[in-house]
């Protein structure tokens, strides 16, 4: 049989990419011919070519392929393939109950729709208008040949955290809480560390795995105790009592109803019972294997082929309308991961701008409340008013520490807005290599305003604002000539208020 598959990208090791690769390899091993249409090819696509699988990002390249079945993941690439092969029987899989690319295509675009969880089945019904008789449940699977218990059990106090989202949330705090108990902890995956290719070996080397989704399923195959959790929240320890309920929801985001609190995670780990985990494995392993998954998928494909007929009136127009809406602004140049990354980058710029504005306002408000002679001390260069003082020439060496990198600017624009700043006192420290007499210059452009001699590893810069601003300057630079510039960190700034300006 000739099978055409679609996926939004084949670049990395995300869930749908792995599902696509595993199914394609199984089809080829069974003697089928497989082609994959994806808007973006990458390393994952390149790895498939030597295995006899055609991967293309141009639908026209498949003009001579003549598929017997279209197996779709993600709406837009599926609809492109559907437009190219309108009479071919099709199935479409919904992997995510919220994601943009898993918004269901028109209900008549496929003979059968595959739901991987109760939530995605509901999305097909409600958002896609798909009839109940056209939905087939097929929970995700684990390759039990790869994810199998080791011959020798791993040390008991070992835990593996597998990141699933770009931001780690409280997962790092969970890792630290375990380490504080004397556990050996490994962190991998998105938001936590490297995205690894040797996950089966890593899981086999750990007694407990903390993750969600497909990784939770694979950890069960590897014989680990599983805490279903990620940065989004906590479901809890997987047991015989909750296994099937969690599996129906794909161990996914809809199960993570509690906050990811380290104390709650530790309590779940304390509840691990060896006999209960053995019973869980006896229950789970016969149900979660990739062999059984492929068997069921083949049955769904055969059923879809049996239901094939002429496309319903209006199908092409409904598909075209959906493509139009998906390709509309803010995606004028396409719909692939490059465009999604562009949107994320634009959002990051807007967020940074908003944070900067909040820092400026915080500094201005704090200064407005100071009494004459009172000092505003700032040692936090991460949040609050601190970053509003930093111009170019600083590098962040730790979350709350900044270090001079050449000419380091101090921006007084916001501090001067209230016209109440009388003096500014900066404390600079150097970790190593400083000697008495090391000089730091205070510069207004090329003009040297002051020179400060360090006392060992400490340099105190005490400046009258009137002297700095006599020429209209709203910023100044710190500079340590030669190699002495390295490793001077800004430990604290004190802004000393003067009398408020006279009215009238």
Coordinates of C-alpha atoms in Angstrom, one line a residue:
X1 CA 0.0 0.0 0.0
X2 CA 1.2 3.6 -0.7
X3 CA 0.6 5.8 2.3
X4 CA 1.0 9.6 2.3
X5 CA 1.5 11.1 5.8
X6 CA 1.5 14.8 6.8
X7 CA 3.1 16.6 9.8
X8 CA 3.7 20.3 10.5
X9 CA 7.5 19.7 10.7
X10 CA 10.1 17.0 10.8
X11 CA 12.9 18.9 12.6
X12 CA 13.3 17.7 16.2
X13 CA 11.9 15.1 18.6
X14 CA 8.5 16.5 19.5
X15 CA 5.6 14.2 20.1
X16 CA 3.9 14.2 16.7
X17 CA 7.3 14.0 15.0
X18 CA 8.1 10.8 16.9
X19 CA 4.7 9.4 16.2
X20 CA 5.1 10.1 12.5
X21 CA 8.6 8.6 12.3
X22 CA 7.7 5.5 14.2
X23 CA 4.6 4.8 12.1
X24 CA 6.4 5.5 8.9
X25 CA 9.2 3.1 9.8
X26 CA 6.7 0.4 10.8
X27 CA 4.8 0.8 7.5
X28 CA 8.0 0.5 5.5
X29 CA 9.1 -2.6 7.5
X30 CA 5.8 -4.2 6.6
X31 CA 6.4 -3.6 2.8
X32 CA 4.4 -0.4 2.3
X33 CA 5.6 2.7 0.4
X34 CA 5.6 5.9 2.5
X35 CA 5.9 9.5 1.6
X36 CA 5.6 12.4 4.1
X37 CA 4.6 16.0 3.3
X38 CA 5.8 18.6 5.8
X39 CA 6.2 22.4 5.4
X40 CA 9.6 22.2 7.2
X41 CA 12.2 19.6 6.8
X42 CA 15.2 19.2 9.2
X43 CA 17.4 16.6 10.8
X44 CA 14.4 14.3 11.5
X45 CA 13.4 14.3 7.9
X46 CA 17.0 13.8 6.7
X47 CA 17.3 10.7 8.9
X48 CA 14.3 9.1 7.1
X49 CA 15.7 9.3 3.6
X50 CA 18.2 6.4 4.0
X51 CA 15.3 4.3 5.2
X52 CA 13.4 4.5 1.9
X53 CA 10.9 7.2 3.0
X54 CA 10.3 10.1 0.7
X55 CA 10.0 13.4 2.7
X56 CA 9.2 16.6 0.8
X57 CA 8.1 20.2 1.6
X58 CA 6.7 20.7 -1.9
X59 CA 3.4 18.9 -2.7
X60 CA 4.2 19.0 -6.4
X61 CA 7.1 16.6 -5.8
X62 CA 4.4 13.9 -5.1
X63 CA 2.7 14.2 -8.5
X64 CA 3.6 10.6 -9.4
X65 CA 3.2 9.0 -6.0
X66 CA -0.5 8.1 -6.3
X67 CA -1.3 7.2 -2.6
X68 CA -3.8 4.6 -1.6
X69 CA -4.4 6.3 1.8
X70 CA -3.8 9.8 3.3
X71 CA -2.8 9.7 7.0
X72 CA -2.9 13.2 8.3
X73 CA -1.4 15.0 11.3
X74 CA -2.0 18.7 11.6
X75 CA -4.6 20.6 9.7
X76 CA -2.9 22.8 7.1
X77 CA -0.4 20.3 5.7
X78 CA -3.3 17.7 5.6
X79 CA -5.5 20.1 3.7
X80 CA -2.8 20.8 1.2
X81 CA -2.4 17.1 0.6
X82 CA -6.2 16.7 0.5
X83 CA -6.4 19.3 -2.2
X84 CA -3.8 17.4 -4.2
X85 CA -5.4 14.0 -3.7
X86 CA -9.2 14.7 -3.2
X87 CA -10.4 11.2 -4.0
X88 CA -8.0 9.3 -1.8
X89 CA -9.4 7.8 1.5
X90 CA -8.1 9.6 4.5
X91 CA -7.8 9.6 8.3
X92 CA -6.8 12.6 10.4
X93 CA -5.3 12.5 13.9
X94 CA -6.0 15.1 16.6
X95 CA -3.1 15.2 19.0
X96 CA -3.8 18.4 21.0
X97 CA -7.0 19.7 22.5
X98 CA -5.9 23.3 22.3
X99 CA -3.2 23.7 19.7
X100 CA -3.7 25.8 16.5
X101 CA -2.4 23.1 14.2
X102 CA -4.8 20.5 15.7
X103 CA -7.9 22.5 15.0
X104 CA -10.1 20.0 13.1
X105 CA -10.4 20.3 9.4
X106 CA -13.9 20.1 7.8
X107 CA -15.8 17.0 9.0
X108 CA -16.0 15.5 5.5
X109 CA -12.3 15.9 4.8
X110 CA -11.5 12.4 6.1
X111 CA -13.4 9.2 6.3
X112 CA -12.3 8.7 9.9
X113 CA -10.9 10.9 12.6
X114 CA -8.4 9.6 15.2
X115 CA -8.5 11.0 18.8
X116 CA -5.6 10.4 21.1
X117 CA -7.4 11.4 24.3
X118 CA -10.8 12.1 25.6
X119 CA -10.1 15.8 25.2
X120 CA -9.2 15.6 21.6
X121 CA -12.3 13.5 20.9
X122 CA -14.4 16.2 22.4
X123 CA -12.6 18.8 20.3
X124 CA -13.4 16.8 17.2
X125 CA -17.1 16.7 18.2
X126 CA -17.6 20.3 19.3
X127 CA -15.1 22.3 17.2
X128 CA -15.0 20.0 14.2
X129 CA -18.6 18.9 14.0
X130 CA -17.4 15.3 13.5
X131 CA -20.0 12.7 14.0
X132 CA -19.5 10.2 16.8
X133 CA -19.4 7.2 14.4
X134 CA -16.5 8.8 12.6
X135 CA -14.2 9.1 15.6
X136 CA -11.8 6.3 16.7
X137 CA -9.9 6.4 20.0
X138 CA -6.3 5.5 19.7
X139 CA -4.2 6.4 22.8
X140 CA -0.5 6.9 22.3
X141 CA 2.0 4.0 22.6
X142 CA 5.5 3.3 23.7
X143 CA 8.1 1.2 21.8
X144 CA 8.5 -1.5 24.4
X145 CA 11.5 -2.9 22.5
X146 CA 13.4 0.4 23.2
X147 CA 11.8 1.2 26.6
X148 CA 12.2 -1.9 28.7
X149 CA 13.3 -2.5 32.3
X150 CA 17.0 -3.0 32.7
X151 CA 18.4 -6.4 33.7
X152 CA 19.7 -4.8 36.9
X153 CA 17.3 -2.3 38.7
X154 CA 18.6 1.2 39.0
X155 CA 19.6 2.7 42.3
X156 CA 16.4 3.5 44.3
X157 CA 17.1 7.2 45.0
X158 CA 17.5 8.3 41.4
X159 CA 15.1 10.6 39.5
X160 CA 14.9 11.8 35.9
X161 CA 12.9 15.0 35.1
X162 CA 12.0 15.2 31.4
X163 CA 11.0 18.7 30.3
X164 CA 8.0 19.2 28.0
X165 CA 7.7 23.0 27.8
X166 CA 10.0 25.9 27.0
X167 CA 9.8 27.3 30.5
X168 CA 10.8 25.1 33.5
X169 CA 8.3 26.4 36.0
X170 CA 8.8 24.8 39.4
X171 CA 10.6 21.7 37.9
X172 CA 14.0 23.1 39.0
X173 CA 12.7 23.6 42.5
X174 CA 11.5 19.9 42.5
X175 CA 14.9 18.8 41.4
X176 CA 16.6 20.8 44.2
X177 CA 14.2 19.4 46.8
X178 CA 15.1 15.9 45.7
X179 CA 18.8 16.7 45.8
X180 CA 18.3 18.1 49.3
X181 CA 17.1 14.6 50.3
X182 CA 20.2 13.0 48.9
X183 CA 18.7 11.9 45.6
X184 CA 20.7 11.7 42.3
X185 CA 18.7 13.9 39.9
X186 CA 19.0 14.2 36.1
X187 CA 17.2 16.9 34.1
X188 CA 16.8 16.7 30.3
X189 CA 14.4 18.0 27.7
X190 CA 12.8 21.4 26.8
X191 CA 13.2 24.0 29.5
X192 CA 15.4 21.8 31.6
X193 CA 18.4 20.8 29.5
X194 CA 19.5 19.0 26.4
X195 CA 16.9 17.3 24.2
X196 CA 18.5 13.9 24.2
X197 CA 18.3 10.9 21.8
X198 CA 19.2 8.3 24.4
X199 CA 16.0 8.6 26.5
X200 CA 15.5 4.8 26.8
X201 CA 19.0 4.4 28.4
X202 CA 18.4 7.4 30.7
X203 CA 15.0 6.1 31.9
X204 CA 16.5 2.6 32.5
X205 CA 19.1 4.2 34.8
X206 CA 16.6 5.9 37.1
X207 CA 14.0 4.6 39.5
X208 CA 11.6 7.5 39.2
X209 CA 10.6 9.6 36.2
X210 CA 8.8 12.9 36.5
X211 CA 7.2 13.9 33.2
X212 CA 3.9 13.8 31.3
X213 CA 2.5 12.8 28.0
X214 CA 4.4 10.3 25.8
X215 CA 7.5 10.4 28.1
X216 CA 5.3 9.2 31.1
X217 CA 4.1 6.3 29.0
X218 CA 7.6 5.4 27.9
X219 CA 8.8 5.5 31.5
X220 CA 6.1 2.9 32.4
X221 CA 7.5 0.7 29.7
X222 CA 11.0 1.2 31.2
X223 CA 9.8 -0.1 34.6
X224 CA 10.1 3.3 36.3
X225 CA 7.8 4.7 38.9
X226 CA 6.1 7.7 37.2
X227 CA 5.0 11.0 38.7
X228 CA 2.8 12.5 36.0
X229 CA 3.8 16.2 36.1
X230 CA 5.5 19.0 34.1
X231 CA 5.9 22.7 34.3
X232 CA 2.2 23.2 33.9
X233 CA 1.2 21.2 37.0
X234 CA 0.9 17.8 38.8
X235 CA -1.4 14.8 38.3
X236 CA 0.5 12.5 40.7
X237 CA 1.9 9.1 41.1
X238 CA 0.7 6.7 38.4
X239 CA -1.0 3.6 40.1
X240 CA -3.3 0.8 39.0
X241 CA -6.2 2.9 40.3
X242 CA -5.6 5.9 38.1
X243 CA -3.7 4.4 35.1
X244 CA -6.6 4.0 32.7
X245 CA -8.1 7.5 33.6
X246 CA -4.7 9.1 32.9
X247 CA -4.2 7.1 29.7
X248 CA -7.6 8.2 28.4
X249 CA -6.4 11.7 28.8
X250 CA -3.0 10.9 27.3
X251 CA -1.1 11.7 30.5
X252 CA -1.4 15.3 29.2
X253 CA -2.2 18.8 30.3
X254 CA -5.8 18.1 31.1
X255 CA -4.6 15.8 33.9
X256 CA -2.3 18.3 35.6
X257 CA -4.8 19.8 37.9
X258 CA -2.6 20.5 41.0
X259 CA 0.2 23.1 41.2
X260 CA 3.7 21.7 40.7
X261 CA 4.7 22.2 44.4
X262 CA 7.9 20.4 45.5
X263 CA 6.3 19.3 48.7
X264 CA 3.4 17.7 46.8
X265 CA 5.8 15.9 44.5
X266 CA 7.8 14.6 47.4
X267 CA 4.6 13.3 49.0
X268 CA 3.8 11.4 45.8
X269 CA 7.3 9.9 45.7
X270 CA 6.9 8.9 49.4
X271 CA 3.7 7.0 48.4
X272 CA 5.6 4.7 45.9
X273 CA 4.9 1.1 46.8
X274 CA 6.9 -1.7 45.1
X275 CA 4.0 -4.2 45.0
X276 CA 1.6 -1.7 43.6
X277 CA 4.1 -0.7 40.9
X278 CA 4.5 -4.3 39.9
X279 CA 0.7 -4.6 39.6
X280 CA 0.7 -1.4 37.5
X281 CA 3.3 -2.8 35.1
X282 CA 1.3 -6.1 34.7
X283 CA -1.8 -3.9 33.8
X284 CA -0.1 -1.3 31.6
X285 CA 2.4 -3.2 29.5
X286 CA -0.1 -5.3 27.5
X287 CA -2.0 -2.1 26.6
X288 CA 0.7 0.4 25.7
X289 CA 3.0 -1.3 23.2
X290 CA 3.6 0.1 19.8
X291 CA 2.8 -3.3 18.1
X292 CA -0.8 -3.1 19.4
X293 CA -1.0 0.6 18.4
X294 CA 0.0 -0.2 14.8
X295 CA -2.4 -3.1 14.7
X296 CA -5.3 -0.8 15.6
X297 CA -4.0 1.9 13.2
X298 CA -4.0 -0.6 10.4
X299 CA -7.6 -1.6 11.2
X300 CA -8.6 2.1 11.2
X301 CA -6.9 2.5 7.8
X302 CA -8.7 -0.5 6.4
X303 CA -12.0 0.8 7.7
X304 CA -11.4 4.2 6.1
X305 CA -10.6 2.7 2.7
X306 CA -13.9 0.7 3.0
X307 CA -15.8 3.9 3.6
X308 CA -14.2 5.8 0.7
X309 CA -16.5 7.5 -1.8
X310 CA -16.7 10.7 -3.8
X311 CA -16.0 13.9 -1.8
X312 CA -19.1 15.6 -0.5
X313 CA -20.3 18.7 -2.2
X314 CA -18.6 21.8 -0.7
X315 CA -15.7 19.9 0.8
X316 CA -13.1 21.7 -1.4
X317 CA -14.5 25.1 -0.5
X318 CA -14.6 24.4 3.2
X319 CA -11.0 23.2 3.1
X320 CA -10.0 26.3 1.1
X321 CA -11.7 28.6 3.6
X322 CA -9.9 26.9 6.5
X323 CA -6.5 27.3 4.7
X324 CA -7.3 30.9 4.1
X325 CA -8.0 31.6 7.8
X326 CA -4.9 29.7 8.9
X327 CA -2.7 31.6 6.4
X328 CA -4.1 35.0 7.2
X329 CA -2.2 37.6 9.2
X330 CA -0.3 37.3 11.5
X331 CA 1.1 34.5 9.3
X332 CA 1.4 36.2 6.0
X333 CA 4.4 34.2 4.9
X334 CA 3.2 30.7 5.8
X335 CA 2.4 28.4 8.6
X336 CA 5.5 26.5 9.5
X337 CA 7.7 26.5 12.6
X338 CA 9.7 29.4 11.2
X339 CA 6.6 31.6 11.4
X340 CA 5.7 30.3 14.9
X341 CA 9.3 31.2 16.0
X342 CA 8.9 34.6 14.5
X343 CA 5.8 35.2 16.5
X344 CA 7.5 34.0 19.7
X345 CA 10.4 36.3 19.0
X346 CA 8.1 39.3 18.5
X347 CA 6.2 38.4 21.7
X348 CA 9.6 38.3 23.6
X349 CA 10.5 41.8 22.3
X350 CA 7.1 43.2 23.3
X351 CA 7.4 41.5 26.7
X352 CA 10.9 42.9 27.2
X353 CA 9.7 46.4 26.3
X354 CA 6.8 46.1 28.8
X355 CA 9.2 44.9 31.5
X356 CA 11.6 47.7 30.8
X357 CA 8.7 50.2 31.1
X358 CA 7.6 48.7 34.4
X359 CA 11.2 49.0 35.7
X360 CA 11.3 52.7 34.7
X361 CA 8.0 53.4 36.4
X362 CA 9.1 51.5 39.6
X363 CA 12.3 53.6 39.8
X364 CA 10.4 56.8 39.3
X365 CA 7.7 56.0 41.9
X366 CA 10.3 54.9 44.5
X367 CA 12.2 58.1 44.1
X368 CA 9.0 60.2 44.3
X369 CA 8.4 59.0 47.8
X370 CA 11.8 59.6 49.2
X371 CA 12.4 62.4 51.8
X372 CA 15.4 64.8 51.4
X373 CA 18.5 62.9 52.4
X374 CA 16.8 59.5 52.4
X375 CA 18.5 56.8 50.3
X376 CA 17.1 54.3 47.9
X377 CA 19.3 51.2 48.0
X378 CA 19.2 48.9 44.9
X379 CA 21.0 45.6 44.9
X380 CA 18.6 43.7 42.7
X381 CA 19.6 43.9 39.0
X382 CA 16.9 41.4 37.9
X383 CA 13.6 43.0 38.7
X384 CA 12.0 46.1 40.2
X385 CA 13.7 49.5 39.6
X386 CA 17.3 48.1 39.4
X387 CA 17.5 47.3 35.6
X388 CA 16.2 50.8 34.8
X389 CA 19.6 52.2 35.8
X390 CA 21.6 49.9 33.5
X391 CA 22.6 51.0 30.0
X392 CA 24.9 49.3 27.6
X393 CA 28.2 47.6 28.7
X394 CA 26.9 45.3 31.4
X395 CA 26.7 41.5 31.2
X396 CA 24.5 39.4 33.4
X397 CA 26.7 36.8 35.0
X398 CA 24.0 35.5 37.5
X399 CA 20.3 36.2 37.7
X400 CA 20.9 39.0 40.2
X401 CA 24.4 40.1 39.3
X402 CA 25.8 42.3 36.5
X403 CA 29.4 42.7 35.6
X404 CA 31.2 45.5 33.7
X405 CA 32.0 44.6 30.1
X406 CA 34.2 47.5 28.8
X407 CA 32.5 51.0 29.2
X408 CA 29.4 50.3 31.4
X409 CA 26.7 52.9 31.2
X410 CA 24.5 54.1 34.1
X411 CA 21.3 55.6 32.8
X412 CA 19.9 58.4 34.9
X413 CA 17.0 59.4 32.6
X414 CA 14.3 58.0 34.9
X415 CA 16.1 58.8 38.1
X416 CA 16.3 62.5 37.0
X417 CA 12.7 62.7 35.9
X418 CA 11.6 63.7 39.4
X419 CA 14.3 66.4 39.6
X420 CA 15.0 65.2 43.2
X421 CA 18.2 63.1 42.8
X422 CA 21.2 64.7 44.7
X423 CA 23.8 62.0 44.8
X424 CA 24.5 58.6 43.5
X425 CA 26.7 56.1 45.3
X426 CA 27.8 52.9 43.5
X427 CA 29.6 50.0 45.2
X428 CA 31.7 47.9 42.8
X429 CA 33.3 44.6 43.9
X430 CA 35.8 42.4 42.1
X431 CA 36.1 38.7 42.9
X432 CA 39.8 38.3 42.3
X433 CA 42.9 40.1 41.0
X434 CA 42.2 43.6 42.4
X435 CA 44.8 45.6 44.2
X436 CA 44.8 48.8 46.1
X437 CA 44.9 51.8 43.7
X438 CA 43.2 50.1 40.7
X439 CA 41.4 53.1 39.1
X440 CA 37.9 53.3 37.7
X441 CA 37.0 56.3 35.6
X442 CA 33.7 58.0 35.5
X443 CA 33.1 59.4 32.0
X444 CA 30.6 61.8 30.4
X445 CA 31.3 61.0 26.8
X446 CA 35.1 61.4 26.6
X447 CA 35.2 63.8 29.5
X448 CA 36.6 62.3 32.7
X449 CA 34.3 63.4 35.5
X450 CA 36.1 61.6 38.3
X451 CA 38.6 58.9 39.0
X452 CA 38.1 56.5 41.9
X453 CA 40.8 54.3 43.4
X454 CA 39.8 50.8 44.6
X455 CA 40.6 49.6 48.1
X456 CA 41.4 46.0 47.4
X457 CA 38.3 44.4 45.9
X458 CA 36.0 47.3 46.7
X459 CA 35.5 50.6 44.8
X460 CA 33.0 53.2 45.9
X461 CA 31.9 55.8 43.4
X462 CA 30.2 58.7 45.2
X463 CA 29.0 61.4 42.8
X464 CA 27.1 64.7 43.1
X465 CA 24.4 64.6 40.4
X466 CA 24.9 68.4 39.8
X467 CA 28.5 67.8 38.7
X468 CA 27.3 65.0 36.3
X469 CA 24.5 66.9 34.8
X470 CA 26.2 70.3 34.4
X471 CA 26.6 69.7 30.7
X472 CA 23.1 68.2 30.3
X473 CA 24.2 64.6 30.6
X474 CA 21.6 62.0 31.6
X475 CA 24.0 59.1 31.7
X476 CA 27.6 58.3 32.5
X477 CA 30.0 55.5 32.0
X478 CA 32.3 53.5 34.3
X479 CA 35.5 52.4 32.8
X480 CA 38.5 50.5 34.3
X481 CA 41.4 50.8 31.9
X482 CA 43.2 47.8 30.5
X483 CA 42.7 44.3 31.9
X484 CA 41.4 45.8 35.2
X485 CA 38.0 46.1 33.6
X486 CA 37.2 42.5 33.9
X487 CA 35.1 41.1 36.7
X488 CA 34.0 44.3 38.4
X489 CA 30.4 43.7 39.5
X490 CA 27.8 46.2 40.6
X491 CA 27.0 45.2 44.1
X492 CA 24.7 48.1 45.1
X493 CA 23.5 51.6 44.1
X494 CA 22.3 54.2 46.5
X495 CA 20.2 57.1 45.2
X496 CA 20.1 60.0 47.6
X497 CA 17.2 62.3 47.3
X498 CA 17.5 66.1 47.6
X499 CA 14.9 68.7 48.3
X500 CA 11.9 68.7 45.9
X501 CA 12.0 71.4 43.2
X502 CA 10.4 74.8 44.0
X503 CA 7.0 75.3 42.6
X504 CA 6.1 78.2 40.3

